Amino acid sequence: MKRLLLICLSFCGIVQAAAPPNFLIILADDHGYGDVSTYHASDVQTPNIDRIGKEGMTFTAMRANCTVCSPSRAALLTGRYADRVGVPGVIRTKPEDSWGYFDPKVPTIANELKKVGYHTGIVGKWHLGLESPNTPNERGFDHFHGFLGDMMDSYTTHLRQGNNYMRLNAETVDPKGHATDIFTEWAGDYLRERAEHNDKPFFLYLAYNAPHFPIEPPPEYLAKVKARAPQLDEKRAMNVAFVEHLDDCIGRVLAVLQETELAQNTVVVFSADNGGSIPHAQNNDPWRGGKQDHYDGGLRVPFVMRWPAQIKPGSRRTTRA
């Protein structure tokens, strides 16, 4: 996944005569390989994530760069091993328990894409620093609407250890609702705004907190799963509902791309920062282990990519990108 920067930059030059593509990178948090139904029969249904692969390419051997959040995000955004950019572990609220400092001298994918004329945005989870010089607007992003911190103590209060890390650029904001829905709405706002000001291509990094614990699906999603699959135990039913809510939200984002006529020339990628959490009933099948393990279950992640203008629908890649 650390090579995604090179993939994006190389795409910019594939069709010299055409407009450069837009990029929408959707990163889920702790999303197990087995919790995407495109890979094998599953008790979870992810038709919108699956559709990205069906309409483009499905990768079956993608690996995250670490088994926890911050290092994978640092690698994704810089194209370098996380240890080489100062993030060997999880960046946390309390300095005495924080394991990294994102090197401000290292350019990010946002910095590099800005050099070639892109507008850059991040919606959702940052998790690479809580203060200057490591806020998103200082690391190459023109627009930030999301959460600076690591995990939320609740998806409905949005606090972390009593702190409000929700921001619109540098401004503290206090939105209402489920965080997954909020980030979906903000992503839609960004896409509509870019469609109205289409003088330059865009790069949107949409980083959901879901399905990272606490597992908090909206009640109507849990009720639907229990009605469909009453054999599931409570923990598994909760996680299935949580993932299906996320999938529906991704479908809403894809619908905005279609609505704004941006879909044809937008590269859409869905992946995750690491494997799912076994104690929270997440599924990494067929791989052994999960989050924080160095078995495949902790490192293998779902990865699907769509670019209607260039990628043949239904393509599959069984080696690492």
GROMACS .gro file of C-alpha atoms in nm:
model
  321
    1MET     CA    1   0.000   0.000   0.000
    2LYS     CA    2   0.292   0.239   0.045
    3ARG     CA    3   0.327   0.236  -0.334
    4LEU     CA    4  -0.013   0.396  -0.383
    5LEU     CA    5   0.153   0.739  -0.420
    6LEU     CA    6   0.355   0.610  -0.716
    7ILE     CA    7   0.044   0.449  -0.868
    8CYS     CA    8  -0.149   0.776  -0.844
    9LEU     CA    9   0.132   0.985  -0.989
   10SER     CA   10   0.185   0.739  -1.272
   11PHE     CA   11  -0.188   0.748  -1.356
   12CYS     CA   12  -0.156   1.124  -1.410
   13GLY     CA   13   0.062   1.060  -1.712
   14ILE     CA   14  -0.116   0.760  -1.867
   15VAL     CA   15  -0.326   0.961  -2.109
   16GLN     CA   16  -0.127   1.267  -2.206
   17ALA     CA   17  -0.398   1.425  -2.421
   18ALA     CA   18  -0.685   1.371  -2.176
   19ALA     CA   19  -0.766   1.543  -1.850
   20PRO     CA   20  -0.576   1.391  -1.556
   21PRO     CA   21  -0.791   1.165  -1.338
   22ASN     CA   22  -0.942   1.255  -1.004
   23PHE     CA   23  -0.862   1.031  -0.707
   24LEU     CA   24  -1.094   0.911  -0.430
   25ILE     CA   25  -0.909   0.695  -0.180
   26ILE     CA   26  -1.148   0.534   0.073
   27LEU     CA   27  -0.970   0.386   0.374
   28ALA     CA   28  -1.162   0.188   0.636
   29ASP     CA   29  -1.029   0.128   0.986
   30ASP     CA   30  -0.968  -0.232   1.104
   31HIS     CA   31  -1.168  -0.377   0.815
   32GLY     CA   32  -1.102  -0.748   0.789
   33TYR     CA   33  -1.038  -0.917   0.453
   34GLY     CA   34  -1.323  -1.157   0.528
   35ASP     CA   35  -1.566  -0.871   0.593
   36VAL     CA   36  -1.586  -0.782   0.224
   37SER     CA   37  -1.822  -1.022   0.049
   38THR     CA   38  -1.646  -1.000  -0.286
   39TYR     CA   39  -1.369  -1.231  -0.162
   40HIS     CA   40  -1.582  -1.527  -0.054
   41ALA     CA   41  -1.924  -1.622   0.076
   42SER     CA   42  -1.983  -1.432   0.398
   43ASP     CA   43  -2.248  -1.340   0.653
   44VAL     CA   44  -2.175  -0.976   0.574
   45GLN     CA   45  -2.310  -0.809   0.259
   46THR     CA   46  -2.099  -0.532   0.102
   47PRO     CA   47  -2.251  -0.473  -0.243
   48ASN     CA   48  -2.110  -0.123  -0.282
   49ILE     CA   49  -1.752  -0.216  -0.197
   50ASP     CA   50  -1.791  -0.526  -0.414
   51ARG     CA   51  -1.916  -0.307  -0.700
   52ILE     CA   52  -1.591  -0.107  -0.705
   53GLY     CA   53  -1.407  -0.430  -0.783
   54LYS     CA   54  -1.668  -0.562  -1.027
   55GLU     CA   55  -1.657  -0.236  -1.221
   56GLY     CA   56  -1.278  -0.226  -1.200
   57MET     CA   57  -1.008  -0.447  -1.046
   58THR     CA   58  -1.000  -0.668  -0.736
   59PHE     CA   59  -0.664  -0.728  -0.566
   60THR     CA   60  -0.635  -1.050  -0.365
   61ALA     CA   61  -0.282  -1.019  -0.225
   62MET     CA   62  -0.267  -0.663  -0.092
   63ARG     CA   63  -0.096  -0.607   0.242
   64ALA     CA   64  -0.107  -0.314   0.480
   65ASN     CA   65   0.224  -0.173   0.596
   66CYS     CA   66   0.151  -0.233   0.962
   67THR     CA   67  -0.100  -0.411   1.181
   68VAL     CA   68  -0.212  -0.087   1.351
   69CYS     CA   69  -0.347   0.251   1.238
   70SER     CA   70  -0.093   0.535   1.237
   71PRO     CA   71   0.199   0.356   1.068
   72SER     CA   72  -0.019   0.232   0.782
   73ARG     CA   73  -0.154   0.583   0.728
   74ALA     CA   74   0.194   0.734   0.731
   75ALA     CA   75   0.309   0.479   0.472
   76LEU     CA   76   0.002   0.534   0.256
   77LEU     CA   77   0.047   0.912   0.251
   78THR     CA   78   0.424   0.920   0.198
   79GLY     CA   79   0.507   0.610  -0.006
   80ARG     CA   80   0.774   0.525   0.254
   81TYR     CA   81   0.808   0.273   0.532
   82ALA     CA   82   0.644   0.423   0.840
   83ASP     CA   83   0.955   0.390   1.058
   84ARG     CA   84   1.142   0.610   0.808
   85VAL     CA   85   0.892   0.894   0.854
   86GLY     CA   86   0.884   0.882   1.234
   87VAL     CA   87   0.575   0.667   1.292
   88PRO     CA   88   0.673   0.322   1.423
   89GLY     CA   89   0.353   0.288   1.630
   90VAL     CA   90   0.021   0.443   1.724
   91ILE     CA   91   0.007   0.820   1.779
   92ARG     CA   92  -0.216   0.881   2.081
   93THR     CA   93  -0.364   1.166   2.283
   94LYS     CA   94  -0.132   1.130   2.582
   95PRO     CA   95   0.235   1.194   2.493
   96GLU     CA   96   0.362   0.931   2.738
   97ASP     CA   97   0.164   0.665   2.547
   98SER     CA   98   0.225   0.794   2.194
   99TRP     CA   99   0.456   0.605   1.959
  100GLY     CA  100   0.542   0.839   1.679
  101TYR     CA  101   0.591   1.188   1.540
  102PHE     CA  102   0.510   1.231   1.172
  103ASP     CA  103   0.824   1.388   1.024
  104PRO     CA  104   0.712   1.731   0.893
  105LYS     CA  105   0.997   1.740   0.642
  106VAL     CA  106   0.861   1.442   0.446
  107PRO     CA  107   0.622   1.531   0.161
  108THR     CA  108   0.286   1.357   0.143
  109ILE     CA  109   0.090   1.241  -0.159
  110ALA     CA  110  -0.115   1.559  -0.115
  111ASN     CA  111   0.199   1.772  -0.145
  112GLU     CA  112   0.307   1.588  -0.459
  113LEU     CA  113  -0.034   1.607  -0.627
  114LYS     CA  114  -0.063   1.978  -0.551
  115LYS     CA  115   0.259   2.026  -0.749
  116VAL     CA  116   0.086   1.891  -1.059
  117GLY     CA  117  -0.226   2.100  -1.017
  118TYR     CA  118  -0.458   1.901  -0.790
  119HIS     CA  119  -0.695   2.030  -0.525
  120THR     CA  120  -0.646   1.808  -0.219
  121GLY     CA  121  -0.892   1.715   0.053
  122ILE     CA  122  -0.924   1.481   0.349
  123VAL     CA  123  -1.253   1.386   0.512
  124GLY     CA  124  -1.256   1.169   0.822
  125LYS     CA  125  -0.982   1.028   1.042
  126TRP     CA  126  -0.631   1.179   1.035
  127HIS     CA  127  -0.444   1.008   1.324
  128LEU     CA  128  -0.102   1.149   1.235
  129GLY     CA  129  -0.079   1.436   1.481
  130LEU     CA  130  -0.298   1.658   1.696
  131GLU     CA  131  -0.116   1.990   1.661
  132SER     CA  132   0.111   2.200   1.442
  133PRO     CA  133   0.307   2.122   1.229
  134ASN     CA  134   0.127   1.791   1.183
  135THR     CA  135  -0.228   1.892   1.102
  136PRO     CA  136  -0.369   1.802   0.759
  137ASN     CA  137  -0.367   2.159   0.624
  138GLU     CA  138   0.005   2.177   0.706
  139ARG     CA  139   0.076   1.843   0.534
  140GLY     CA  140  -0.048   1.923   0.185
  141PHE     CA  141  -0.428   1.921   0.217
  142ASP     CA  142  -0.623   2.224   0.099
  143HIS     CA  143  -0.935   2.104   0.281
  144PHE     CA  144  -0.981   1.906   0.604
  145HIS     CA  145  -1.319   1.812   0.747
  146GLY     CA  146  -1.281   1.537   0.998
  147PHE     CA  147  -1.129   1.396   1.315
  148LEU     CA  148  -0.768   1.462   1.420
  149GLY     CA  149  -0.743   1.183   1.675
  150ASP     CA  150  -0.715   0.806   1.689
  151MET     CA  151  -1.037   0.627   1.790
  152MET     CA  152  -1.366   0.776   1.903
  153ASP     CA  153  -1.501   0.674   2.240
  154SER     CA  154  -1.844   0.677   2.073
  155TYR     CA  155  -1.956   0.729   1.715
  156THR     CA  156  -2.237   0.955   1.838
  157THR     CA  157  -2.047   1.180   2.081
  158HIS     CA  158  -1.728   1.191   1.866
  159LEU     CA  159  -1.510   1.258   2.172
  160ARG     CA  160  -1.176   1.099   2.260
  161GLN     CA  161  -1.091   1.097   2.632
  162GLY     CA  162  -1.309   1.405   2.674
  163ASN     CA  163  -1.150   1.593   2.382
  164ASN     CA  164  -1.331   1.716   2.073
  165TYR     CA  165  -1.101   1.656   1.775
  166MET     CA  166  -1.360   1.728   1.505
  167ARG     CA  167  -1.236   2.004   1.274
  168LEU     CA  168  -1.320   2.203   0.964
  169ASN     CA  169  -0.966   2.297   0.869
  170ALA     CA  170  -0.841   2.462   1.194
  171GLU     CA  171  -1.190   2.534   1.335
  172THR     CA  172  -1.338   2.309   1.605
  173VAL     CA  173  -1.683   2.181   1.503
  174ASP     CA  174  -1.947   1.980   1.686
  175PRO     CA  175  -2.162   1.790   1.434
  176LYS     CA  176  -2.458   1.573   1.534
  177GLY     CA  177  -2.522   1.217   1.426
  178HIS     CA  178  -2.331   0.895   1.362
  179ALA     CA  179  -1.973   0.966   1.256
  180THR     CA  180  -1.994   0.736   0.952
  181ASP     CA  181  -2.296   0.927   0.823
  182ILE     CA  182  -2.129   1.261   0.900
  183PHE     CA  183  -1.813   1.177   0.705
  184THR     CA  184  -2.026   1.053   0.416
  185GLU     CA  185  -2.216   1.382   0.404
  186TRP     CA  186  -1.893   1.582   0.420
  187ALA     CA  187  -1.740   1.376   0.141
  188GLY     CA  188  -2.048   1.439  -0.072
  189ASP     CA  189  -2.021   1.812  -0.001
  190TYR     CA  190  -1.658   1.810  -0.113
  191LEU     CA  191  -1.735   1.623  -0.436
  192ARG     CA  192  -2.023   1.854  -0.525
  193GLU     CA  193  -1.806   2.157  -0.458
  194ARG     CA  194  -1.529   2.022  -0.682
  195ALA     CA  195  -1.781   1.948  -0.956
  196GLU     CA  196  -1.886   2.314  -0.949
  197HIS     CA  197  -1.524   2.432  -0.955
  198ASN     CA  198  -1.382   2.182  -1.202
  199ASP     CA  199  -1.088   2.394  -1.311
  200LYS     CA  200  -0.849   2.140  -1.158
  201PRO     CA  201  -0.853   1.768  -1.074
  202PHE     CA  202  -0.895   1.661  -0.712
  203PHE     CA  203  -0.756   1.411  -0.464
  204LEU     CA  204  -0.996   1.317  -0.183
  205TYR     CA  205  -0.874   1.093   0.097
  206LEU     CA  206  -1.190   0.964   0.270
  207ALA     CA  207  -1.078   0.792   0.589
  208TYR     CA  208  -1.362   0.639   0.789
  209ASN     CA  209  -1.323   0.547   1.158
  210ALA     CA  210  -1.552   0.249   1.098
  211PRO     CA  211  -1.545  -0.039   1.156
  212HIS     CA  212  -1.294   0.027   1.438
  213PHE     CA  213  -1.436  -0.046   1.783
  214PRO     CA  214  -1.648   0.056   1.968
  215ILE     CA  215  -1.882  -0.140   1.743
  216GLU     CA  216  -2.185   0.091   1.721
  217PRO     CA  217  -2.415   0.024   1.426
  218PRO     CA  218  -2.732   0.230   1.392
  219PRO     CA  219  -3.018   0.032   1.552
  220GLU     CA  220  -3.206  -0.018   1.226
  221TYR     CA  221  -2.903  -0.192   1.071
  222LEU     CA  222  -2.868  -0.428   1.366
  223ALA     CA  223  -3.240  -0.510   1.352
  224LYS     CA  224  -3.212  -0.591   0.980
  225VAL     CA  225  -2.915  -0.824   1.034
  226LYS     CA  226  -3.082  -1.005   1.325
  227ALA     CA  227  -3.395  -1.059   1.117
  228ARG     CA  228  -3.191  -1.195   0.826
  229ALA     CA  229  -2.944  -1.405   1.027
  230PRO     CA  230  -3.085  -1.489   1.373
  231GLN     CA  231  -2.815  -1.755   1.422
  232LEU     CA  232  -2.542  -1.492   1.465
  233ASP     CA  233  -2.425  -1.420   1.818
  234GLU     CA  234  -2.461  -1.063   1.941
  235LYS     CA  235  -2.100  -0.957   1.884
  236ARG     CA  236  -2.092  -1.086   1.529
  237ALA     CA  237  -2.433  -0.942   1.446
  238MET     CA  238  -2.318  -0.603   1.575
  239ASN     CA  239  -2.009  -0.609   1.354
  240VAL     CA  240  -2.198  -0.727   1.045
  241ALA     CA  241  -2.446  -0.442   1.091
  242PHE     CA  242  -2.163  -0.193   1.144
  243VAL     CA  243  -1.988  -0.297   0.823
  244GLU     CA  244  -2.312  -0.295   0.625
  245HIS     CA  245  -2.383   0.060   0.743
  246LEU     CA  246  -2.035   0.160   0.624
  247ASP     CA  247  -2.098  -0.009   0.290
  248ASP     CA  248  -2.424   0.180   0.245
  249CYS     CA  249  -2.241   0.505   0.316
  250ILE     CA  250  -1.977   0.421   0.056
  251GLY     CA  251  -2.264   0.362  -0.186
  252ARG     CA  252  -2.391   0.713  -0.112
  253VAL     CA  253  -2.049   0.857  -0.196
  254LEU     CA  254  -2.036   0.662  -0.523
  255ALA     CA  255  -2.384   0.795  -0.605
  256VAL     CA  256  -2.256   1.152  -0.569
  257LEU     CA  257  -1.977   1.076  -0.815
  258GLN     CA  258  -2.242   0.957  -1.061
  259GLU     CA  259  -2.475   1.248  -0.989
  260THR     CA  260  -2.199   1.504  -1.050
  261GLU     CA  261  -2.073   1.325  -1.365
  262LEU     CA  262  -1.732   1.279  -1.204
  263ALA     CA  263  -1.738   0.897  -1.201
  264GLN     CA  264  -1.595   0.827  -1.548
  265ASN     CA  265  -1.258   0.991  -1.483
  266THR     CA  266  -1.224   0.930  -1.110
  267VAL     CA  267  -0.998   0.655  -0.977
  268VAL     CA  268  -1.177   0.506  -0.675
  269VAL     CA  269  -0.982   0.286  -0.433
  270PHE     CA  270  -1.117   0.108  -0.126
  271SER     CA  271  -0.885  -0.053   0.129
  272ALA     CA  272  -0.812  -0.072   0.502
  273ASP     CA  273  -0.525   0.020   0.733
  274ASN     CA  274  -0.491  -0.332   0.881
  275GLY     CA  275  -0.684  -0.649   0.952
  276GLY     CA  276  -0.992  -0.676   1.169
  277SER     CA  277  -0.995  -0.710   1.546
  278ILE     CA  278  -1.057  -1.071   1.651
  279PRO     CA  279  -1.185  -0.981   2.003
  280HIS     CA  280  -1.451  -0.766   1.837
  281ALA     CA  281  -1.576  -1.051   1.613
  282GLN     CA  282  -1.431  -0.913   1.292
  283ASN     CA  283  -1.351  -1.157   1.013
  284ASN     CA  284  -1.014  -1.200   0.841
  285ASP     CA  285  -1.086  -1.534   0.673
  286PRO     CA  286  -0.914  -1.722   0.526
  287TRP     CA  287  -0.611  -1.580   0.703
  288ARG     CA  288  -0.481  -1.657   1.049
  289GLY     CA  289  -0.483  -1.385   1.315
  290GLY     CA  290  -0.596  -1.023   1.307
  291LYS     CA  291  -0.516  -0.669   1.410
  292GLN     CA  292  -0.182  -0.637   1.595
  293ASP     CA  293  -0.076  -0.982   1.469
  294HIS     CA  294   0.195  -1.032   1.211
  295TYR     CA  295   0.011  -1.326   1.066
  296ASP     CA  296  -0.169  -1.265   0.737
  297GLY     CA  297  -0.493  -1.180   0.916
  298GLY     CA  298  -0.332  -0.869   1.058
  299LEU     CA  299  -0.174  -0.756   0.731
  300ARG     CA  300  -0.386  -0.877   0.439
  301VAL     CA  301  -0.645  -0.615   0.355
  302PRO     CA  302  -0.924  -0.575   0.101
  303PHE     CA  303  -0.823  -0.364  -0.198
  304VAL     CA  304  -1.044  -0.282  -0.495
  305MET     CA  305  -0.994  -0.012  -0.759
  306ARG     CA  306  -1.219   0.139  -1.025
  307TRP     CA  307  -1.141   0.378  -1.311
  308PRO     CA  308  -1.407   0.346  -1.581
  309ALA     CA  309  -1.202   0.542  -1.832
  310GLN     CA  310  -0.910   0.296  -1.816
  311ILE     CA  311  -0.961  -0.021  -1.607
  312LYS     CA  312  -1.143  -0.317  -1.762
  313PRO     CA  313  -1.438  -0.426  -1.544
  314GLY     CA  314  -1.396  -0.753  -1.361
  315SER     CA  315  -1.015  -0.750  -1.366
  316ARG     CA  316  -0.832  -0.938  -1.090
  317ARG     CA  317  -0.476  -0.913  -0.967
  318THR     CA  318  -0.334  -1.191  -0.754
  319THR     CA  319   0.011  -1.041  -0.692
  320ARG     CA  320   0.097  -0.737  -0.483
  321ALA     CA  321   0.066  -0.397  -0.646
   0.00000   0.00000   0.00000
